Coordinates of C-alpha atoms in Angstrom, one line a residue:
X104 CA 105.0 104.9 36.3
X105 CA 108.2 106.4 37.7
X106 CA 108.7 109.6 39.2
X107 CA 110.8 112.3 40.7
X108 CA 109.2 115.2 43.0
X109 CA 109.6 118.7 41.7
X110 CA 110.4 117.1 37.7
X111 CA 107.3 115.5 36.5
X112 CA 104.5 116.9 38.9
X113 CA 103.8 120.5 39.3
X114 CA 101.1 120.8 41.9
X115 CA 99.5 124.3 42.7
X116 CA 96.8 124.6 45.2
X117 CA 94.5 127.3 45.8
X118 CA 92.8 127.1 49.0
X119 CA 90.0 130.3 48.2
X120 CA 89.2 128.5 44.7
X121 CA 88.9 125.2 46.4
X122 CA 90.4 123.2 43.5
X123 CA 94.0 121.5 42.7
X124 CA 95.7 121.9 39.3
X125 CA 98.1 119.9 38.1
X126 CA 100.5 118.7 35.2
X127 CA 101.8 115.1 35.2
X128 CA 104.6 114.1 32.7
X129 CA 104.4 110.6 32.2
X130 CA 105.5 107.6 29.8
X131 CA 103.3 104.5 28.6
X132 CA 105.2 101.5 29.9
X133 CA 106.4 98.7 27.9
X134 CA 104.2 96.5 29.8
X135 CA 100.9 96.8 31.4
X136 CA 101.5 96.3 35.4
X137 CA 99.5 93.3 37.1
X138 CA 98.6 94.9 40.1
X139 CA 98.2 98.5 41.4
X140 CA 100.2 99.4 44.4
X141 CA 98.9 98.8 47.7
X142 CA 98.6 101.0 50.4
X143 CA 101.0 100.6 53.3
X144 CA 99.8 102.0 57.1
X145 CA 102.6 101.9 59.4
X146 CA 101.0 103.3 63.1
X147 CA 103.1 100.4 65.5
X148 CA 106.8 100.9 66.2
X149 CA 109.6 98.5 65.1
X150 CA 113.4 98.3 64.6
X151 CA 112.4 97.8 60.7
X152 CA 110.0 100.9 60.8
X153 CA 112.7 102.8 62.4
X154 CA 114.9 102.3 59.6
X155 CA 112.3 103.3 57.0
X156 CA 111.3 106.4 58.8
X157 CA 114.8 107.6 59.1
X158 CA 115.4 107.4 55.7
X159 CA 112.5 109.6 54.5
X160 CA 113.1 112.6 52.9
X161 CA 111.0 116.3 53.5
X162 CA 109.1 117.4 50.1
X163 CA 106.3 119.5 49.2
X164 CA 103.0 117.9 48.3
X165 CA 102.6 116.3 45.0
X166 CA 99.6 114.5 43.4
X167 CA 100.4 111.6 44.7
X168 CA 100.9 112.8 48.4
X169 CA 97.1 113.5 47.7
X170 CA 96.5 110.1 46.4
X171 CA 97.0 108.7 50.0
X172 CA 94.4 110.8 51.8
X173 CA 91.0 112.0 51.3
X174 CA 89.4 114.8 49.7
X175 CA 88.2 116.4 52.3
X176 CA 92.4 116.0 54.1
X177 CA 93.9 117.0 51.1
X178 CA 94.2 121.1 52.0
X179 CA 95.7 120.0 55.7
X180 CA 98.5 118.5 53.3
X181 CA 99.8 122.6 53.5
X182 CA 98.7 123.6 56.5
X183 CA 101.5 123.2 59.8
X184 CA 101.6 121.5 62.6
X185 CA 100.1 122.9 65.9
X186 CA 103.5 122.7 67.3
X187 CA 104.5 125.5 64.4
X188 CA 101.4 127.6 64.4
X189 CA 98.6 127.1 67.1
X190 CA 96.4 129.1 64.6
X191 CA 96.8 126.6 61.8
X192 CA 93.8 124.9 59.6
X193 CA 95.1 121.6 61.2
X194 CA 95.3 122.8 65.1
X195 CA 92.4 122.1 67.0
X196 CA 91.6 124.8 70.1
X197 CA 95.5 126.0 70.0
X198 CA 96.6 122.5 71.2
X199 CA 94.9 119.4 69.3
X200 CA 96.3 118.8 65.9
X201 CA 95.7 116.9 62.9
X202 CA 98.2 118.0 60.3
X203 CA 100.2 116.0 57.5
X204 CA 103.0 116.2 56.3
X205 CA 105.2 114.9 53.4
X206 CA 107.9 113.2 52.5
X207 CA 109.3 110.6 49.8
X208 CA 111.4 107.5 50.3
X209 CA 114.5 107.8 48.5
X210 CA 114.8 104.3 47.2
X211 CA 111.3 103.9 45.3
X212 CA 110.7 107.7 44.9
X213 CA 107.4 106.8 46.7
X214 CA 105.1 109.4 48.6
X215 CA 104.7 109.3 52.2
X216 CA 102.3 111.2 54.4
X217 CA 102.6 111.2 58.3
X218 CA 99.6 111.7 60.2
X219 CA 99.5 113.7 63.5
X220 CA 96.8 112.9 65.8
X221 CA 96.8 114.9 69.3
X222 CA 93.8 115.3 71.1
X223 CA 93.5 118.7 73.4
X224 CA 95.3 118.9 76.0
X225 CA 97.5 116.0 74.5
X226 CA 96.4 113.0 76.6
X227 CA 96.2 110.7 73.2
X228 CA 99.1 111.5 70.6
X229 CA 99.8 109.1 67.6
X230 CA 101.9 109.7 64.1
X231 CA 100.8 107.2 61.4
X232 CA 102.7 106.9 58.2
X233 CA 101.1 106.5 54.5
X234 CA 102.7 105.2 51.9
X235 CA 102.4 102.6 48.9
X236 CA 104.0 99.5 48.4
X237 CA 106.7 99.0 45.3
X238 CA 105.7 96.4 42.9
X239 CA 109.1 95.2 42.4
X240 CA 112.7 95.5 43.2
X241 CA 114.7 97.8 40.9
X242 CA 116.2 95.9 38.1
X243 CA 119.0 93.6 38.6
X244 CA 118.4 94.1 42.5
X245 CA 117.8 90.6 44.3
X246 CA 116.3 89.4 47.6
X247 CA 118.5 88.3 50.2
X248 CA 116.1 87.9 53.4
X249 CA 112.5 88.3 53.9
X250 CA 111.1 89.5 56.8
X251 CA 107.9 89.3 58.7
X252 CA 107.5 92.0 60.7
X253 CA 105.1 91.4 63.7
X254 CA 105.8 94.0 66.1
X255 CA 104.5 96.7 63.2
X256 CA 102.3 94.1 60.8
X257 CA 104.6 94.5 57.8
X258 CA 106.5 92.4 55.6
X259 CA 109.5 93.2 54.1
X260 CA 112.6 92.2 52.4
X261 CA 116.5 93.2 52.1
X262 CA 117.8 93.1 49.1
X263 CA 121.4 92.2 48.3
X264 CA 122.3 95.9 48.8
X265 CA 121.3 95.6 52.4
X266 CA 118.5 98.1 51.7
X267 CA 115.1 97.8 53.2
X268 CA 112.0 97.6 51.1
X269 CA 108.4 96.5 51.9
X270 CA 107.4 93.1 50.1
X271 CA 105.5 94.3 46.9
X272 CA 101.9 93.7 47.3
X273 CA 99.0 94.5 45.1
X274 CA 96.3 96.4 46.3
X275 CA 93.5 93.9 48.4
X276 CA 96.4 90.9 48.4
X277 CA 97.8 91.5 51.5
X278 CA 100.2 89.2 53.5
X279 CA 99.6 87.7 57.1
X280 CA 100.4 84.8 58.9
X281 CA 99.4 82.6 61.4
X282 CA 95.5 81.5 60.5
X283 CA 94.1 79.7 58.1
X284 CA 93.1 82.5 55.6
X285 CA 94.0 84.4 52.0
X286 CA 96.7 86.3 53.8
X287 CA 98.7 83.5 54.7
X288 CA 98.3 81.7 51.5
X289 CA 99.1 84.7 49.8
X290 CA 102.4 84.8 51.8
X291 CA 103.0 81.1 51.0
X292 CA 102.8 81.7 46.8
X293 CA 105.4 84.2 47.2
X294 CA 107.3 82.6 49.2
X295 CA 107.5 80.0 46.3
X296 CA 107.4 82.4 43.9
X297 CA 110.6 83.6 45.5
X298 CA 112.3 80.4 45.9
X299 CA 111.5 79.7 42.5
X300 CA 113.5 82.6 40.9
X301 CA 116.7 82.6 43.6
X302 CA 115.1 85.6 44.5
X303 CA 114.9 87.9 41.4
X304 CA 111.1 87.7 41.0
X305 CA 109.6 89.6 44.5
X306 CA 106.4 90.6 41.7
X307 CA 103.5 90.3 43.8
X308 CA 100.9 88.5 41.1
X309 CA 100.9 85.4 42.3
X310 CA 97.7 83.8 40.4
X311 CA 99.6 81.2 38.5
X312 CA 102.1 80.1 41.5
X313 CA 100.7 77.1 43.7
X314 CA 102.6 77.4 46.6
X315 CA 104.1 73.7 48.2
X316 CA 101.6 72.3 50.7
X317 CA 104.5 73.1 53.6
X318 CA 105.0 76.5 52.9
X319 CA 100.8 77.0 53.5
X320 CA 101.0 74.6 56.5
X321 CA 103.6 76.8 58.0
X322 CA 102.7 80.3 57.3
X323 CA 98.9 79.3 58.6
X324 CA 100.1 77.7 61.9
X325 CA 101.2 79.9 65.0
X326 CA 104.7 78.9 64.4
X327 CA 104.9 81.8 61.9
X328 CA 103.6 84.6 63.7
X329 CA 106.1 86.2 65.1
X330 CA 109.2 88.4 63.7
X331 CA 111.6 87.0 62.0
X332 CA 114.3 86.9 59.3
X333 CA 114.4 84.0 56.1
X334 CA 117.5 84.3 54.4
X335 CA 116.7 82.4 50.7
X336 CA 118.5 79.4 52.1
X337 CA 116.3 79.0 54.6
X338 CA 113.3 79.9 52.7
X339 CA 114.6 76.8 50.4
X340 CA 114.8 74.9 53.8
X341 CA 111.3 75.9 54.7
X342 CA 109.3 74.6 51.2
X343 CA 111.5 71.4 51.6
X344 CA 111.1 70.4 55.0
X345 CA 107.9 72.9 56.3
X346 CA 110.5 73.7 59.0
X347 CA 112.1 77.4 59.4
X348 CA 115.8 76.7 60.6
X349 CA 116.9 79.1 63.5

């Protein structure tokens, strides 16, 4: 399903009532999907979250804002910060807070919810960003470079546009290195997966792709874990030779 905020969902909430109505224009796809989105949590800093986060764009709650949080969190999704009103539904004792707020990622039309935590008196404060993963690249879009992300626990790819997008991944098939374990092999079939196609297929099933025995030997040893950049030559480099050129 593809969306636009403030075009296909109309979201009204009324907080006395205790309920949320909405209507959801949507068309049946030409293809049943393989996967459902994963959920991406993005709490550690990097010079690739940066880039996400500065990208985002402010929007009022939708349906699938609501899809990222709890029932019980869903009415802090219009309440304010503690910063804005120390009286809010989210403010703790006039100082704590734990408010939401929305946005949307321009590029996949994807929700994001950011997460303020701040205890009283403000001695612990964290922001913690919600969002799901894409399960594919926009069409005729290609990978140019994947990218493990260490410093925030992320993996994500640039496309030939130069944008940033996080590697699509299917909800409880998520990526890791370094260990011997599902995430890495995981990693390692799409890694072949995308060597395979030059890059064009980033799809995240990956049940009928055997990955090469050097791309699981490398993405399970310690060599791996730590951020990086593969441009497709190297990840060609990498299945042929189990080495990652510098």
């Amino acid at each position: 399903m593809t969306y636009q905020p403030e075009r296909e969902l109309n979201l009204t909430y009324d907080p006395q009532r205790g309920w949320f109505d909405f209507v959801l224009y949507s068309e049946t796809p030409k293809l049943w999907g393989a996967a459902l989105n994963a959920t991406q949590q993005l709490r550690d800093s990097s010079r690739y979250t940066q880039e996400w986060i500065g990208r985002l764009q402010d929007t009022e709650p939708t349906p699938l804002h609501m899809a990222l949080v709890s029932n019980d969190d869903a009415p802090r999704l219009w309440s304010s910060c503690v910063f804005d009103d120390p009286e809010s539904q989210s403010a703790v004792a006039g100082d704590g807070c734990l408010c939401l707020t929305t946005f949307y990622d321009p590029l996949t039309w994807m929700p994001v919810v950011k997460q303020h935590y701040r205890t009283v008196t403000g001695n612990i404060e964290t922001w913690t960003y919600w969002t799901f993963s894409p399960l594919s690249l926009p069409e005729g879009q290609v990978l140019e470079r994947l990218i493990i992300d260490q410093d925030a626990g992320v993996m994500w790819l640039r496309n030939d546009r130069g944008e940033l997008y996080f590697l699509p991944e299917k909800t409880g098939a998520g990526y890791s290195v370094g260990y011997g374990g599902g995430g890495p092999g995981k990693f390692a079939a799409m890694i072949e997966k995308i060597v395979a196609s030059d890059g064009h297929d980033v799809t995240p099933d990956t049940s009928q792709v055997t990955a090469n025995r050097h791309l699981t030997d490398w993405t399970s040893s310690p060599v791996s874990d730590r951020t990086r950049e593969l441009s497709l030559a190297q990840l060609r480099t990498l299945r042929a030779t189990g080495t990652a050129p510098a």
